Amino acid sequence: MANPPNVREPETRESAARVAAQRPGTHRGWAETRKQLRAAATTEPGRLWIIGTVVALLVVAFGGVTAWEISDRSAAASDVVSRSQPLSADAASIYRSLADADTAAASGFLAGGQEPLDVRKRYDTDIATASRLLVKAAANTTGSAESAQQIATMNEQLPLYNGLIEQARANNRQGFPVGGAYLRFANQKMSTSLLPAAQKLYEAETGRLYDDYDQADTWPYAATALGLVALGGLAWVQRRNFLRTNRVFNHGLLAATAASTVVLLWLVVGHAVASSDLSTSRAHGQESLKVLNDARISSLQARANENLTLVARGAVLNDDGKDLYEASFTKEMASLSGKLGAAKSLADDAAGKDPVTKAVGDMDEWQKRHTAARKTDDSGDYDGALTQVIGATGSTGECFDQVDKALDSAIAHEQHEFTTAASDGRGALTGLPLGAAVLAVLAAAGAGVGISRRLAEYR
């Protein structure tokens, strides 16, 4: 049968293979490419070209992976300093402000119808601080459903709590006993809604902080492995070159080796220093801050319960039939004692230990004065007990203020310790991603120049 018109049959198998090889994406085309590579590898120039290409790709891959991994660690270290730790600190401040506002409200109520100006100012400042920090937290906790939920809860409950406090004040000024009920209801809302939400927010933001710590501290294994492989490849090429030509140095390959060595050392030393500084900021900064913030919260809750013991006058009992607020005071003071002991053990210098030691002494005195005030109250002398609790001098309130002041000083010191160490850790990684990329390109160029010099000898 005759062939169709206008179609030429390939004359030989070879011509058919050439036609197939010219078709992009065909198996025959790839087979031909491999055949050409095998043929090139049988000659020294071809082998040099392949070796140079592989070494250059290795060096570029090393620089690229280093830049990628260190950029990730650097971003996490930056988050520790500028995002997650400040948010954790703000969450602790929200809790402290709310607890302190509750304490100030109870103190002002105990003072009678004419609430002291400084106590009222303290309450207003606490509420304003909590409101401002809630707005800030809402703007900066994007992506955290847990944090958003707790912030929404506090934004909803805080105006209700403030309204109850105003009702308590209004009734107290007129001498109506119902004012105490409003105050206890406000305290219940604070204890069951606001403070638990603030605690969950603090835990969520602290969890994010520790996640950032872990991410920043993860060793860049891929970059380190590629760096060792790249240096091994460069050493092998230079040894091969020496054995074949008896020339000790190839300036291009030597420059590539030097640049790759600098990147690897920078990577190892920089990350090790950053990891050490971040570990220091975590162990001697953040951990101390967490314990100190918890201690401060316990002292605030103890003070609020102490005040409410006098407000309720035994009207609110727990399941054991004992005064609820007195039992809560005892529990919080025990918690405060334990946390102060932990804070003292975590402090690594005198500037951190001294305020905690003072807080311990003031706490012990607080306990003694509280015991005396309870005896006075139990004997029927309510006014005498009131003076012992909220009096200007010699009262439990004076001890509470001293404990709070000492804890504030300790927190400020540990915050400085954290910021210094964490900032140093972040700084140790500065410039490494860009430097690794630039040096990798230079190393690849050096390897190319070195191989080109050898190839030129065959022309």
Coordinates of C-alpha atoms in Angstrom, one line a residue:
M1 CA 0.0 0.0 0.0
A2 CA 1.4 3.4 -1.0
N3 CA 2.2 6.0 1.7
P4 CA -0.1 8.9 2.1
P5 CA 0.9 12.0 0.1
N6 CA 3.0 14.7 1.7
V7 CA 4.5 12.4 4.3
R8 CA 8.2 11.5 4.3
E9 CA 9.2 8.3 5.9
P10 CA 12.5 8.6 8.0
E11 CA 15.3 7.0 6.0
T12 CA 17.2 5.4 9.0
R13 CA 16.7 4.6 12.7
E14 CA 19.2 7.3 13.5
S15 CA 17.2 10.0 11.8
A16 CA 14.0 8.8 13.5
A17 CA 15.8 9.1 16.9
R18 CA 16.9 12.6 16.1
V19 CA 13.3 13.6 15.2
A20 CA 12.0 12.1 18.5
A21 CA 14.7 13.9 20.5
Q22 CA 13.7 17.2 19.0
R23 CA 10.2 16.8 20.5
P24 CA 10.1 18.6 23.9
G25 CA 9.1 16.5 26.9
T26 CA 9.6 13.1 25.2
H27 CA 11.3 10.2 26.8
R28 CA 13.7 9.9 23.9
G29 CA 14.8 13.6 24.4
W30 CA 15.7 12.9 28.1
A31 CA 17.5 9.7 27.1
E32 CA 19.6 11.7 24.6
T33 CA 20.4 14.3 27.3
R34 CA 21.6 11.6 29.7
K35 CA 23.6 10.1 26.9
Q36 CA 25.3 13.4 26.3
L37 CA 26.0 13.8 30.0
R38 CA 27.6 10.4 30.2
A39 CA 29.6 11.2 27.2
A40 CA 30.8 14.5 28.8
A41 CA 31.7 12.6 32.0
T42 CA 34.2 10.5 30.1
T43 CA 36.4 13.6 29.4
E44 CA 38.2 15.7 32.0
P45 CA 36.6 19.0 30.8
G46 CA 33.2 17.5 31.0
R47 CA 33.9 16.1 34.5
L48 CA 35.1 19.5 35.6
W49 CA 32.1 21.2 34.3
I50 CA 29.8 18.8 36.1
I51 CA 31.8 19.1 39.3
G52 CA 31.8 22.9 39.2
T53 CA 28.0 22.9 38.7
V54 CA 27.3 20.6 41.6
V55 CA 29.6 22.5 43.9
A56 CA 28.1 25.8 43.0
L57 CA 24.6 24.5 43.5
L58 CA 25.6 23.1 46.9
V59 CA 27.0 26.4 48.1
V60 CA 24.0 28.3 46.8
A61 CA 21.6 25.8 48.5
F62 CA 23.6 26.2 51.8
G63 CA 23.3 30.0 51.7
G64 CA 19.6 29.8 50.8
V65 CA 18.7 27.3 53.5
T66 CA 20.7 29.2 56.1
A67 CA 19.0 32.5 55.2
W68 CA 15.6 30.8 55.4
E69 CA 16.1 29.0 58.7
I70 CA 17.8 31.9 60.4
S71 CA 15.1 34.3 59.2
D72 CA 12.6 32.1 60.9
R73 CA 14.6 31.9 64.1
S74 CA 15.2 35.6 64.0
A75 CA 11.5 36.4 63.6
A76 CA 10.7 34.2 66.5
A77 CA 13.4 35.9 68.7
S78 CA 12.0 39.3 67.7
D79 CA 8.5 38.2 68.6
V80 CA 9.8 37.1 72.1
V81 CA 11.1 40.6 72.6
S82 CA 8.6 42.8 70.9
R83 CA 5.3 40.9 70.8
S84 CA 4.6 37.8 72.9
Q85 CA 6.4 38.8 76.1
P86 CA 4.9 42.4 76.2
L87 CA 1.5 40.8 75.6
S88 CA 2.1 38.3 78.4
A89 CA 3.2 41.2 80.6
D90 CA 0.1 43.2 79.6
A91 CA -2.2 40.3 80.4
A92 CA -0.6 40.1 83.9
S93 CA -1.1 43.8 84.3
I94 CA -4.8 43.5 83.4
Y95 CA -5.2 40.8 86.1
R96 CA -3.3 42.9 88.6
S97 CA -5.3 46.1 87.8
L98 CA -8.6 44.2 88.1
A99 CA -7.6 42.6 91.4
D100 CA -6.3 45.9 92.7
A101 CA -9.5 47.7 91.7
D102 CA -11.5 45.1 93.7
T103 CA -9.2 45.6 96.7
A104 CA -9.5 49.4 96.5
A105 CA -13.3 49.2 96.2
A106 CA -13.5 47.1 99.4
S107 CA -11.1 49.4 101.2
G108 CA -13.1 52.5 100.2
F109 CA -16.4 50.9 101.3
L110 CA -14.9 50.1 104.7
A111 CA -13.9 53.7 105.2
G112 CA -17.5 54.7 105.3
G113 CA -19.7 57.0 103.3
Q114 CA -16.9 59.5 102.6
E115 CA -14.5 57.3 100.6
P116 CA -10.9 58.6 100.9
L117 CA -9.8 60.5 97.8
D118 CA -6.6 58.5 97.3
V119 CA -8.5 55.2 97.5
R120 CA -11.1 56.4 94.9
K121 CA -8.2 57.6 92.6
R122 CA -6.5 54.2 92.9
Y123 CA -9.7 52.4 91.9
D124 CA -10.3 54.7 88.9
T125 CA -6.7 54.4 87.8
D126 CA -7.0 50.6 87.9
I127 CA -10.2 50.5 85.9
A128 CA -8.7 52.9 83.3
T129 CA -5.5 50.8 83.1
A130 CA -7.4 47.6 82.6
S131 CA -9.6 49.2 79.9
R132 CA -6.6 50.6 78.1
L133 CA -4.7 47.3 78.1
L134 CA -7.8 45.4 76.9
V135 CA -8.0 47.7 73.9
K136 CA -4.2 47.2 73.3
A137 CA -4.5 43.4 73.7
A138 CA -7.5 43.2 71.3
A139 CA -5.4 45.0 68.7
N140 CA -2.3 42.8 69.1
T141 CA -3.6 39.3 69.8
T142 CA -4.8 38.6 66.2
G143 CA -5.0 34.9 65.4
S144 CA -5.7 33.7 68.9
A145 CA -9.3 32.7 69.3
E146 CA -8.8 31.9 73.0
S147 CA -7.4 35.4 73.7
A148 CA -10.1 37.1 71.7
Q149 CA -12.8 35.2 73.7
Q150 CA -11.4 36.2 77.0
I151 CA -10.9 39.8 76.0
A152 CA -14.6 39.9 74.8
T153 CA -15.7 38.5 78.2
M154 CA -13.8 41.2 80.2
N155 CA -15.0 44.0 77.9
E156 CA -18.6 42.8 78.6
Q157 CA -18.3 42.2 82.3
L158 CA -16.1 45.2 83.3
P159 CA -18.9 47.9 82.8
L160 CA -21.3 45.6 84.8
Y161 CA -18.8 45.3 87.6
N162 CA -18.2 49.1 87.7
G163 CA -21.9 49.7 87.8
L164 CA -22.3 47.4 90.8
I165 CA -19.5 49.2 92.6
E166 CA -21.2 52.6 92.0
Q167 CA -24.4 51.1 93.4
A168 CA -22.5 50.0 96.5
R169 CA -21.0 53.4 97.0
A170 CA -24.3 55.2 96.5
N171 CA -26.0 53.1 99.1
N172 CA -23.0 53.2 101.5
R173 CA -23.0 57.0 101.4
Q174 CA -26.7 57.0 102.5
G175 CA -26.0 54.4 105.2
F176 CA -28.1 51.7 103.5
P177 CA -27.0 48.1 104.5
V178 CA -27.8 46.9 100.9
G179 CA -24.6 48.6 99.8
G180 CA -22.6 45.7 101.3
A181 CA -24.7 43.2 99.2
Y182 CA -23.9 45.2 96.1
L183 CA -20.2 45.1 97.0
R184 CA -20.3 41.3 97.6
F185 CA -22.1 40.8 94.3
A186 CA -19.5 42.9 92.5
N187 CA -16.7 40.9 94.2
Q188 CA -18.4 37.7 93.1
K189 CA -18.5 38.9 89.5
M190 CA -14.9 39.8 89.7
S191 CA -14.0 36.4 91.2
T192 CA -16.1 34.2 88.9
S193 CA -16.0 36.1 85.6
L194 CA -13.4 38.9 85.2
L195 CA -10.4 37.4 87.0
P196 CA -10.8 33.9 85.5
A197 CA -10.9 35.5 82.0
A198 CA -7.8 37.6 82.8
Q199 CA -6.1 34.4 84.1
K200 CA -6.9 32.5 80.9
L201 CA -5.7 35.5 78.8
Y202 CA -2.5 35.5 80.7
E203 CA -2.0 31.7 80.2
A204 CA -2.8 31.9 76.5
E205 CA -0.3 34.8 75.9
T206 CA 2.4 33.1 78.1
G207 CA 1.9 29.9 76.1
R208 CA 2.5 31.8 72.8
L209 CA 5.6 33.3 74.4
Y210 CA 7.0 29.9 75.2
D211 CA 6.1 28.7 71.7
D212 CA 8.2 31.6 70.3
Y213 CA 11.0 30.7 72.6
D214 CA 11.0 27.1 71.4
Q215 CA 10.9 28.2 67.7
A216 CA 13.8 30.6 68.2
D217 CA 15.8 28.0 70.0
T218 CA 15.4 25.2 67.5
W219 CA 18.8 24.3 66.0
P220 CA 19.1 24.9 62.1
Y221 CA 19.9 21.3 61.3
A222 CA 19.3 21.5 57.6
A223 CA 21.6 24.5 57.1
T224 CA 24.3 23.0 59.2
A225 CA 24.2 19.7 57.3
L226 CA 24.3 21.5 53.9
G227 CA 27.2 23.6 55.1
L228 CA 29.2 20.6 56.1
V229 CA 28.4 18.9 52.7
A230 CA 29.3 22.0 50.8
L231 CA 32.7 22.4 52.6
G232 CA 33.3 18.6 52.1
G233 CA 32.6 19.0 48.4
L234 CA 35.0 22.0 48.1
A235 CA 37.7 20.1 50.0
W236 CA 37.3 17.1 47.7
V237 CA 37.5 19.2 44.6
Q238 CA 40.7 20.9 45.7
R239 CA 42.3 17.7 46.7
R240 CA 41.4 16.2 43.3
N241 CA 42.8 19.3 41.6
F242 CA 46.0 18.9 43.6
L243 CA 46.4 15.3 42.8
R244 CA 45.9 15.9 39.0
T245 CA 47.9 19.1 38.6
N246 CA 50.2 19.2 41.7
R247 CA 49.0 22.7 42.3
V248 CA 48.4 23.5 46.0
F249 CA 46.1 26.5 45.6
N250 CA 43.2 27.3 43.3
H251 CA 42.3 30.9 44.2
G252 CA 38.7 30.6 43.1
L253 CA 38.0 27.4 45.0
L254 CA 40.0 28.8 48.0
A255 CA 37.8 31.9 48.1
A256 CA 34.7 29.7 47.9
T257 CA 35.9 27.6 50.8
A258 CA 36.7 30.7 52.9
A259 CA 33.3 32.2 52.2
S260 CA 31.4 29.0 53.0
T261 CA 33.5 28.5 56.2
V262 CA 32.6 32.1 57.3
V263 CA 28.9 31.3 56.8
L264 CA 29.0 28.1 58.7
L265 CA 30.9 29.6 61.6
W266 CA 28.6 32.6 61.7
L267 CA 25.6 30.2 61.6
V268 CA 26.9 28.0 64.5
V269 CA 28.3 30.7 66.7
G270 CA 25.5 33.2 66.1
H271 CA 22.7 30.7 66.8
A272 CA 24.6 29.3 69.9
V273 CA 25.0 32.8 71.3
A274 CA 21.3 33.7 70.5
S275 CA 20.1 30.4 72.1
S276 CA 22.2 31.1 75.2
D277 CA 20.9 34.6 75.6
L278 CA 17.3 33.6 75.1
S279 CA 17.7 30.8 77.6
T280 CA 19.0 33.3 80.1
S281 CA 16.1 35.6 79.5
R282 CA 13.7 32.7 80.0
A283 CA 15.3 31.2 83.1
H284 CA 16.3 34.4 84.9
G285 CA 13.8 36.8 83.4
Q286 CA 10.5 35.4 82.2
E287 CA 10.3 32.6 84.8
S288 CA 10.9 35.0 87.6
L289 CA 8.4 37.4 86.2
K290 CA 5.8 34.7 86.1
V291 CA 6.3 33.8 89.7
L292 CA 6.4 37.4 90.8
N293 CA 3.2 38.3 89.0
D294 CA 1.5 35.3 90.5
A295 CA 2.7 36.4 94.0
R296 CA 1.4 39.8 93.4
I297 CA -2.0 38.5 92.4
S298 CA -2.1 36.3 95.5
S299 CA -1.4 39.3 97.7
L300 CA -4.1 41.4 96.0
Q301 CA -6.7 38.6 96.4
A302 CA -5.7 38.1 100.0
R303 CA -6.2 41.8 100.7
A304 CA -9.6 41.9 99.0
N305 CA -10.7 38.9 101.0
E306 CA -9.4 40.5 104.2
N307 CA -11.5 43.6 103.6
L308 CA -14.6 41.6 102.6
T309 CA -14.3 39.7 105.9
L310 CA -15.2 42.9 107.7
V311 CA -17.8 43.9 105.1
A312 CA -19.7 40.6 105.3
R313 CA -19.4 40.3 109.1
G314 CA -19.7 36.5 108.9
A315 CA -22.8 36.6 106.6
V316 CA -21.1 34.5 103.8
L317 CA -20.0 31.0 104.7
N318 CA -18.3 28.2 102.8
D319 CA -19.3 24.6 102.6
D320 CA -17.5 23.9 105.9
G321 CA -19.6 26.5 107.7
K322 CA -16.6 28.9 108.1
D323 CA -16.3 32.5 107.0
L324 CA -15.8 32.3 103.2
Y325 CA -13.6 35.4 102.9
E326 CA -11.4 34.5 105.9
A327 CA -10.8 31.0 104.6
S328 CA -9.9 32.5 101.2
F329 CA -7.5 35.0 102.8
T330 CA -5.7 32.1 104.6
K331 CA -5.5 30.2 101.3
E332 CA -4.1 33.2 99.3
M333 CA -1.5 34.0 102.0
A334 CA -0.2 30.4 101.9
S335 CA 0.0 30.7 98.2
L336 CA 1.8 34.0 98.5
S337 CA 4.4 32.5 100.9
G338 CA 5.1 29.7 98.5
K339 CA 5.5 32.0 95.5
L340 CA 7.8 34.4 97.3
G341 CA 10.0 31.4 98.2
A342 CA 10.1 30.3 94.5
A343 CA 10.8 33.9 93.4
K344 CA 13.7 34.2 95.8
S345 CA 15.3 30.9 94.6
L346 CA 15.0 32.1 90.9
A347 CA 16.6 35.5 91.6
D348 CA 20.2 35.4 90.5
D349 CA 21.5 38.6 92.0
A350 CA 21.1 40.8 95.1
A351 CA 19.0 43.3 93.1
G352 CA 16.5 40.6 92.5
K353 CA 16.6 38.9 95.9
D354 CA 16.5 41.9 98.2
P355 CA 13.0 43.1 97.2
V356 CA 11.7 39.5 97.6
T357 CA 13.3 39.2 101.0
K358 CA 11.7 42.4 102.1
A359 CA 8.3 41.2 100.8
V360 CA 8.7 38.1 102.9
G361 CA 9.3 40.1 106.0
D362 CA 6.3 42.4 105.3
M363 CA 4.1 39.4 104.6
D364 CA 5.0 37.9 108.0
E365 CA 4.2 41.1 109.7
W366 CA 0.9 41.3 107.8
Q367 CA 0.0 37.8 109.1
K368 CA 0.7 38.9 112.7
R369 CA -1.4 42.0 112.4
H370 CA -4.2 40.2 110.7
T371 CA -4.4 37.6 113.5
A372 CA -4.6 40.5 116.0
A373 CA -7.3 42.2 114.0
R374 CA -9.4 39.0 113.9
K375 CA -9.1 38.6 117.6
T376 CA -10.3 42.2 118.1
D377 CA -13.2 41.7 115.7
D378 CA -14.2 38.4 117.3
S379 CA -14.2 40.0 120.7
G380 CA -16.9 42.4 119.4
D381 CA -14.8 45.5 118.8
Y382 CA -15.6 46.0 115.1
D383 CA -14.3 49.6 115.0
G384 CA -11.0 48.6 116.6
A385 CA -10.6 45.8 114.0
L386 CA -11.4 48.2 111.2
T387 CA -8.6 50.5 112.4
Q388 CA -6.2 47.6 112.5
V389 CA -7.1 46.7 108.9
I390 CA -7.4 50.0 107.1
G391 CA -5.7 52.5 109.5
A392 CA -3.0 54.8 108.2
T393 CA -0.3 53.3 110.5
G394 CA 0.2 50.0 112.1
S395 CA -2.5 48.3 110.0
T396 CA -2.5 45.3 107.7
G397 CA -3.1 47.7 104.8
E398 CA 0.2 49.3 105.5
C399 CA 1.9 45.8 105.3
F400 CA 0.0 45.0 102.1
D401 CA 1.2 48.2 100.5
Q402 CA 4.8 47.4 101.4
V403 CA 4.5 43.9 100.0
D404 CA 3.0 45.3 96.8
K405 CA 5.8 47.9 96.5
A406 CA 8.5 45.3 97.1
L407 CA 7.0 43.1 94.4
D408 CA 6.7 46.0 92.0
S409 CA 10.5 46.7 92.5
A410 CA 11.4 43.0 91.9
I411 CA 9.2 42.8 88.8
A412 CA 10.8 45.9 87.3
H413 CA 14.3 44.4 87.9
E414 CA 13.4 41.1 86.3
Q415 CA 11.8 42.8 83.4
H416 CA 15.0 44.7 82.8
E417 CA 16.9 41.4 83.0
F418 CA 14.6 39.8 80.5
T419 CA 14.7 42.7 78.0
T420 CA 18.5 42.9 78.1
A421 CA 19.1 39.1 77.6
A422 CA 16.4 38.6 75.0
S423 CA 17.5 41.7 73.0
D424 CA 21.1 40.4 73.0
G425 CA 19.8 37.0 71.7
R426 CA 17.9 38.7 68.9
G427 CA 20.9 40.9 68.1
A428 CA 23.1 37.8 67.7
L429 CA 21.1 36.8 64.6
T430 CA 21.0 40.2 63.0
G431 CA 22.5 40.3 59.6
L432 CA 23.0 36.6 59.3
P433 CA 20.3 35.8 56.7
L434 CA 21.5 38.5 54.3
G435 CA 25.1 37.8 55.0
A436 CA 24.7 34.1 54.4
A437 CA 22.9 34.8 51.0
V438 CA 25.6 37.3 49.9
L439 CA 28.5 35.1 50.9
A440 CA 26.9 32.0 49.3
V441 CA 26.7 33.9 46.0
L442 CA 30.3 34.9 46.3
A443 CA 31.3 31.4 47.1
A444 CA 29.5 30.0 44.1
A445 CA 31.1 32.7 41.9
G446 CA 34.5 31.7 43.3
A447 CA 33.9 28.1 42.6
G448 CA 32.9 28.9 39.1
V449 CA 36.0 31.0 38.5
G450 CA 38.2 28.3 39.9
I451 CA 36.7 25.6 37.7
S452 CA 36.8 27.9 34.7
R453 CA 40.6 28.4 35.2
R454 CA 41.0 24.6 35.0
L455 CA 38.8 24.4 31.9
A456 CA 40.8 27.1 30.2
E457 CA 43.8 24.8 30.3
Y458 CA 42.1 22.4 27.9
R459 CA 41.5 25.0 25.2

